[in-house]
Structures are given as structure tokens and as C-alpha cells.
Amino acid sequence: MAQPTFFEQPPSSTLADIAALTKAHLADPSRGGQQVRGLASLEEAGPMHLTFFDNLKYAGQLASTKAGACLVSSRFEARVPAHVAVLRAAHPFRDFVKIARVLHGDALRPQSWFGNAGIAPSAVIDPTAHLEDGVIVDPLAVIGPNVEIGAGTIVGSGAVIGVNVRIGRDCNVGSHTAIQCALIGNNVLIHPGCSIGQDGYGFVFFGPDGHLKVPQTGRVLIQNDVEIGAGTTIDRGSLRDTVIGEGTKSTIRSRSATM
């Protein structure tokens, strides 16, 4: 049985197409019609793959690569084996990523894990919650009172969104993520298993009276175009808001704003 793949197979391209997209210079123009059917690392690439090289640490892999073509700077061009077509680029890895984004656009942001186009029957949504048109809610997600969610947002299976949370448009809330006391902007990607807006866990030691808990009454504010890695924790503060600024890419644990 063939092994499963989880993303769409990219369309076949030519080296001329890739050169035009990246503005790289094809060292041998006669190879412009050569087909490229995928991307790969130096050591895994075959004759139909495009790869890149920009670090001498991998010079051995470049010398033995079976790739059909390689994005490489003029500084290292002479190191490319003769059978590999050279695409000369000022920033090889950056151009490789540019190609990857075109060929594998379906891997850029999470989608419904179940292919849903609307609200799963097993999702639990409070009647006071407001979901704009085009929101997708996967099975067993729970959305609480007075929640607002913008168009194009996907809420993953088992996610829990607490009372009064606001989530903007074109966001993704990953499976088993818990969100409370948070205001979230547009185009925010939250990968699975995140905890956002929970108690910042603050205490004051009062000698014989032991530890007294400090009320955590701040919020979490997540601005537009933020991406939060799987399993990340972002606490709310005791007085001040915890703010994740526009365009931030965050992972692991983010400390709360405290006093």
C-alpha cells in the first residue's frame, strides 16, 4: 500500500518558471525547460527536485546531492556538481521559501481537521455567542456566552472558548486550545494545545498567614497577524494586560504582565 501524504502534490514547474518567480539567474539557459516536481533537502533530493545551498557546513551534502537544480549564491556556485542546474540567487534560502509558499500553499495555515465547512453537530455553542458567516467549528468544540468570532475563523475540535472572548476574522484556534479573558485580532494562528488567558498564578507571602493569592484581573490582548506555536501558555496579568504585539511569532511559555 502506498504511504499516505498529507498535503497536495505540487504542480510540475520548469526551471524557467522558477527563475522568473524568484528572479534568480539560470546559469545554463538551455536547461530552462527542465521539469521540477518538488522540493527537497540536499541529501534527499532526486533528479526532479529543487534544493538550495547557503552554508558550508553542508558542503559534503552538496557534493553528493542527486538534485536536479539548486538555488545557490555566486559565492558557492563553483561547488555545485556539474549534473545539477544552477539557479544563482542573492538569498538562496529566502528564494527557496518563496517557491515553497507557491507550491505548498495548503501547508501555510491550518484547516479544519475534518473537512468541515460549517458548524459540526457535536459542537456546543451558547445561544448568546455571535459567529459571523463563514466560521467553521469542528466536533466537540465549546463556545461560551457572549463570545464573538469573526468570519473565516476555524475553531478546532475540543477547543474551549470562555465567556466574553473576542476573536477576529480569518483566525485559527487549534484543537484542545483553551481561551479565556482574551481579545484576539485578525489573522491570528493558534496551534493545538495552547492555554491563553488563564490565571497568572500570583501570590504574596504573609508570614504566619501563609501565601495569599493575588487576584488576576488583567486580560490577554493578541494583536493582528500573530502566530502561536503548539502547547504555548500565555497568562493574564494581575492588573495589567498581557499584550502580544502585531506580527509576533510565539512559542513555549509567555510570562504574564503582573502588577
GROMACS .gro file of C-alpha atoms in nm:
model
  259
    1MET     CA    1   0.000   0.000   0.000
    2ALA     CA    2   0.131   0.344  -0.091
    3GLN     CA    3   0.228   0.564   0.201
    4PRO     CA    4  -0.020   0.847   0.272
    5THR     CA    5   0.065   1.208   0.204
    6PHE     CA    6  -0.096   1.491   0.395
    7PHE     CA    7  -0.064   1.783   0.153
    8GLU     CA    8  -0.147   1.834  -0.211
    9GLN     CA    9   0.115   1.733  -0.462
   10PRO     CA   10   0.257   2.049  -0.623
   11PRO     CA   11   0.216   2.103  -0.995
   12SER     CA   12   0.514   2.043  -1.219
   13SER     CA   13   0.720   2.355  -1.293
   14THR     CA   14   1.017   2.432  -1.513
   15LEU     CA   15   1.345   2.592  -1.416
   16ALA     CA   16   1.247   2.887  -1.633
   17ASP     CA   17   0.927   2.924  -1.425
   18ILE     CA   18   1.127   2.913  -1.101
   19ALA     CA   19   1.383   3.162  -1.229
   20ALA     CA   20   1.104   3.402  -1.325
   21LEU     CA   21   0.933   3.372  -0.987
   22THR     CA   22   1.246   3.419  -0.776
   23LYS     CA   23   1.437   3.650  -1.013
   24ALA     CA   24   1.725   3.401  -0.985
   25HIS     CA   25   1.962   3.366  -1.282
   26LEU     CA   26   1.961   3.027  -1.454
   27ALA     CA   27   2.330   2.971  -1.526
   28ASP     CA   28   2.258   2.747  -1.826
   29PRO     CA   29   1.955   2.890  -2.011
   30SER     CA   30   1.933   2.574  -2.225
   31ARG     CA   31   1.801   2.393  -1.918
   32GLY     CA   32   1.502   2.629  -1.883
   33GLY     CA   33   1.257   2.356  -1.986
   34GLN     CA   34   1.383   2.110  -1.726
   35GLN     CA   35   1.100   1.988  -1.505
   36VAL     CA   36   1.084   2.031  -1.128
   37ARG     CA   37   0.820   1.829  -0.943
   38GLY     CA   38   0.905   1.901  -0.582
   39LEU     CA   39   1.140   2.045  -0.323
   40ALA     CA   40   1.384   1.854  -0.106
   41SER     CA   41   1.692   1.883   0.111
   42LEU     CA   42   2.035   1.832  -0.041
   43GLU     CA   43   2.069   1.476   0.089
   44GLU     CA   44   1.716   1.364  -0.003
   45ALA     CA   45   1.673   1.535  -0.339
   46GLY     CA   46   1.642   1.343  -0.663
   47PRO     CA   47   1.672   1.447  -1.029
   48MET     CA   48   1.324   1.608  -1.031
   49HIS     CA   49   1.379   1.813  -0.713
   50LEU     CA   50   1.488   2.168  -0.644
   51THR     CA   51   1.712   2.225  -0.342
   52PHE     CA   52   1.926   2.508  -0.204
   53PHE     CA   53   2.272   2.564  -0.057
   54ASP     CA   54   2.393   2.857   0.154
   55ASN     CA   55   2.603   2.711   0.436
   56LEU     CA   56   2.948   2.550   0.410
   57LYS     CA   57   2.851   2.317   0.695
   58TYR     CA   58   2.660   2.120   0.430
   59ALA     CA   59   2.928   2.123   0.161
   60GLY     CA   60   2.959   1.745   0.177
   61GLN     CA   61   2.588   1.705   0.111
   62LEU     CA   62   2.611   1.943  -0.184
   63ALA     CA   63   2.897   1.745  -0.334
   64SER     CA   64   2.695   1.422  -0.324
   65THR     CA   65   2.347   1.557  -0.397
   66LYS     CA   66   2.138   1.400  -0.672
   67ALA     CA   67   1.917   1.709  -0.706
   68GLY     CA   68   1.813   1.833  -1.046
   69ALA     CA   69   1.860   2.201  -0.958
   70CYS     CA   70   1.997   2.413  -0.676
   71LEU     CA   71   1.948   2.771  -0.564
   72VAL     CA   72   2.292   2.897  -0.467
   73SER     CA   73   2.477   3.226  -0.430
   74SER     CA   74   2.757   3.321  -0.670
   75ARG     CA   75   2.999   3.271  -0.380
   76PHE     CA   76   2.935   2.895  -0.374
   77GLU     CA   77   2.831   2.835  -0.735
   78ALA     CA   78   3.158   2.660  -0.827
   79ARG     CA   79   3.090   2.392  -0.563
   80VAL     CA   80   2.772   2.270  -0.734
   81PRO     CA   81   2.820   1.934  -0.914
   82ALA     CA   82   2.804   1.951  -1.294
   83HIS     CA   83   2.482   1.749  -1.322
   84VAL     CA   84   2.290   1.999  -1.104
   85ALA     CA   85   2.137   2.303  -1.273
   86VAL     CA   86   2.244   2.626  -1.102
   87LEU     CA   87   1.996   2.899  -1.013
   88ARG     CA   88   2.212   3.188  -0.896
   89ALA     CA   89   2.039   3.385  -0.620
   90ALA     CA   90   2.148   3.653  -0.376
   91HIS     CA   91   1.944   3.486  -0.099
   92PRO     CA   92   1.906   3.115  -0.181
   93PHE     CA   93   1.705   3.010   0.123
   94ARG     CA   94   1.472   3.309   0.101
   95ASP     CA   95   1.402   3.226  -0.263
   96PHE     CA   96   1.357   2.858  -0.176
   97VAL     CA   97   1.091   2.960   0.077
   98LYS     CA   98   0.925   3.179  -0.185
   99ILE     CA   99   0.895   2.876  -0.414
  100ALA     CA  100   0.775   2.657  -0.126
  101ARG     CA  101   0.496   2.903  -0.047
  102VAL     CA  102   0.375   2.882  -0.407
  103LEU     CA  103   0.400   2.503  -0.441
  104HIS     CA  104   0.271   2.419  -0.093
  105GLY     CA  105   0.023   2.694  -0.017
  106ASP     CA  106  -0.206   2.442   0.157
  107ALA     CA  107   0.059   2.395   0.429
  108LEU     CA  108   0.079   2.763   0.522
  109ARG     CA  109  -0.210   2.766   0.767
  110PRO     CA  110  -0.421   2.504   0.944
  111GLN     CA  111  -0.755   2.397   0.804
  112SER     CA  112  -1.044   2.203   0.955
  113TRP     CA  113  -0.908   1.863   1.051
  114PHE     CA  114  -1.237   1.708   0.941
  115GLY     CA  115  -1.303   1.899   0.622
  116ASN     CA  116  -1.592   2.088   0.781
  117ALA     CA  117  -1.746   2.382   0.602
  118GLY     CA  118  -1.968   2.495   0.890
  119ILE     CA  119  -2.066   2.405   1.246
  120ALA     CA  120  -2.021   2.041   1.348
  121PRO     CA  121  -2.336   1.891   1.505
  122SER     CA  122  -2.145   1.793   1.820
  123ALA     CA  123  -2.008   2.144   1.884
  124VAL     CA  124  -2.159   2.322   2.187
  125ILE     CA  125  -2.230   2.690   2.124
  126ASP     CA  126  -2.404   2.913   2.376
  127PRO     CA  127  -2.708   3.084   2.223
  128THR     CA  128  -2.570   3.427   2.317
  129ALA     CA  129  -2.248   3.372   2.120
  130HIS     CA  130  -2.223   3.554   1.787
  131LEU     CA  131  -2.043   3.383   1.500
  132GLU     CA  132  -2.018   3.567   1.170
  133ASP     CA  133  -2.086   3.388   0.842
  134GLY     CA  134  -1.811   3.154   0.734
  135VAL     CA  135  -1.692   3.045   1.079
  136ILE     CA  136  -1.601   2.675   1.095
  137VAL     CA  137  -1.637   2.485   1.422
  138ASP     CA  138  -1.502   2.130   1.441
  139PRO     CA  139  -1.655   1.849   1.652
  140LEU     CA  140  -1.673   1.880   2.032
  141ALA     CA  141  -1.560   2.244   2.047
  142VAL     CA  142  -1.727   2.451   2.320
  143ILE     CA  143  -1.803   2.822   2.274
  144GLY     CA  144  -1.931   3.012   2.577
  145PRO     CA  145  -2.169   3.301   2.646
  146ASN     CA  146  -2.127   3.633   2.464
  147VAL     CA  147  -1.831   3.511   2.261
  148GLU     CA  148  -1.778   3.687   1.927
  149ILE     CA  149  -1.593   3.518   1.640
  150GLY     CA  150  -1.523   3.677   1.301
  151ALA     CA  151  -1.577   3.540   0.952
  152GLY     CA  152  -1.328   3.288   0.818
  153THR     CA  153  -1.211   3.170   1.161
  154ILE     CA  154  -1.172   2.797   1.231
  155VAL     CA  155  -1.225   2.657   1.583
  156GLY     CA  156  -1.063   2.317   1.625
  157SER     CA  157  -1.201   2.004   1.780
  158GLY     CA  158  -1.216   2.011   2.161
  159ALA     CA  159  -1.127   2.380   2.185
  160VAL     CA  160  -1.292   2.572   2.470
  161ILE     CA  161  -1.361   2.945   2.437
  162GLY     CA  162  -1.476   3.117   2.755
  163VAL     CA  163  -1.730   3.387   2.826
  164ASN     CA  164  -1.691   3.726   2.652
  165VAL     CA  165  -1.384   3.627   2.449
  166ARG     CA  166  -1.349   3.813   2.119
  167ILE     CA  167  -1.176   3.652   1.821
  168GLY     CA  168  -1.130   3.837   1.492
  169ARG     CA  169  -1.155   3.725   1.131
  170ASP     CA  170  -0.950   3.460   0.948
  171CYS     CA  171  -0.807   3.314   1.269
  172ASN     CA  172  -0.741   2.954   1.364
  173VAL     CA  173  -0.794   2.817   1.714
  174GLY     CA  174  -0.619   2.481   1.734
  175SER     CA  175  -0.762   2.161   1.872
  176HIS     CA  176  -0.774   2.138   2.254
  177THR     CA  177  -0.687   2.505   2.299
  178ALA     CA  178  -0.845   2.686   2.595
  179ILE     CA  179  -0.906   3.061   2.575
  180GLN     CA  180  -1.049   3.294   2.839
  181CYS     CA  181  -1.020   3.663   2.931
  182ALA     CA  182  -0.877   3.738   2.586
  183LEU     CA  183  -0.930   3.973   2.295
  184ILE     CA  184  -0.778   3.841   1.973
  185GLY     CA  185  -0.725   4.029   1.647
  186ASN     CA  186  -0.743   3.921   1.284
  187ASN     CA  187  -0.537   3.654   1.109
  188VAL     CA  188  -0.413   3.501   1.434
  189LEU     CA  189  -0.299   3.138   1.414
  190ILE     CA  190  -0.312   2.948   1.744
  191HIS     CA  191  -0.180   2.594   1.709
  192PRO     CA  192  -0.318   2.300   1.909
  193GLY     CA  193  -0.298   2.266   2.284
  194CYS     CA  194  -0.249   2.631   2.380
  195SER     CA  195  -0.371   2.788   2.704
  196ILE     CA  196  -0.448   3.157   2.674
  197GLY     CA  197  -0.581   3.398   2.936
  198GLN     CA  198  -0.573   3.174   3.240
  199ASP     CA  199  -0.476   3.285   3.590
  200GLY     CA  200  -0.123   3.426   3.610
  201TYR     CA  201  -0.073   3.235   3.939
  202GLY     CA  202   0.035   3.522   4.164
  203PHE     CA  203   0.084   3.501   4.542
  204VAL     CA  204   0.213   3.719   4.827
  205PHE     CA  205   0.379   3.562   5.132
  206PHE     CA  206   0.229   3.695   5.457
  207GLY     CA  207   0.444   3.516   5.712
  208PRO     CA  208   0.232   3.318   5.957
  209ASP     CA  209  -0.073   3.370   5.738
  210GLY     CA  210   0.099   3.181   5.456
  211HIS     CA  211   0.051   3.267   5.090
  212LEU     CA  212  -0.232   3.495   4.985
  213LYS     CA  213  -0.349   3.474   4.627
  214VAL     CA  214  -0.334   3.794   4.420
  215PRO     CA  215  -0.647   3.836   4.204
  216GLN     CA  216  -0.551   3.814   3.838
  217THR     CA  217  -0.785   4.063   3.672
  218GLY     CA  218  -0.587   4.154   3.361
  219ARG     CA  219  -0.661   4.034   3.009
  220VAL     CA  220  -0.464   3.884   2.722
  221LEU     CA  221  -0.460   4.105   2.413
  222ILE     CA  222  -0.334   3.940   2.094
  223GLN     CA  223  -0.296   4.178   1.802
  224ASN     CA  224  -0.323   4.105   1.429
  225ASP     CA  225  -0.108   3.858   1.235
  226VAL     CA  226   0.026   3.673   1.539
  227GLU     CA  227   0.117   3.302   1.526
  228ILE     CA  228   0.137   3.099   1.847
  229GLY     CA  229   0.308   2.760   1.849
  230ALA     CA  230   0.151   2.441   1.980
  231GLY     CA  231   0.138   2.399   2.357
  232THR     CA  232   0.211   2.765   2.433
  233THR     CA  233   0.081   2.922   2.756
  234ILE     CA  234   0.001   3.295   2.773
  235ASP     CA  235  -0.123   3.402   3.119
  236ARG     CA  236  -0.325   3.711   3.201
  237GLY     CA  237  -0.178   3.961   3.449
  238SER     CA  238  -0.295   4.064   3.792
  239LEU     CA  239  -0.358   4.429   3.695
  240ARG     CA  240  -0.206   4.497   3.356
  241ASP     CA  241  -0.295   4.324   3.031
  242THR     CA  242  -0.060   4.074   2.875
  243VAL     CA  243  -0.009   4.208   2.521
  244ILE     CA  244   0.123   4.007   2.225
  245GLY     CA  245   0.209   4.266   1.962
  246GLU     CA  246   0.119   4.266   1.596
  247GLY     CA  247   0.311   4.015   1.384
  248THR     CA  248   0.465   3.830   1.681
  249LYS     CA  249   0.560   3.462   1.643
  250SER     CA  250   0.549   3.300   1.986
  251THR     CA  251   0.611   2.953   2.126
  252ILE     CA  252   0.659   2.773   2.459
  253ARG     CA  253   0.553   2.985   2.759
  254SER     CA  254   0.488   3.360   2.759
  255ARG     CA  255   0.501   3.522   3.103
  256SER     CA  256   0.209   3.734   3.212
  257ALA     CA  257   0.221   4.103   3.287
  258THR     CA  258   0.197   4.106   3.666
  259MET     CA  259   0.134   4.429   3.858
   0.00000   0.00000   0.00000
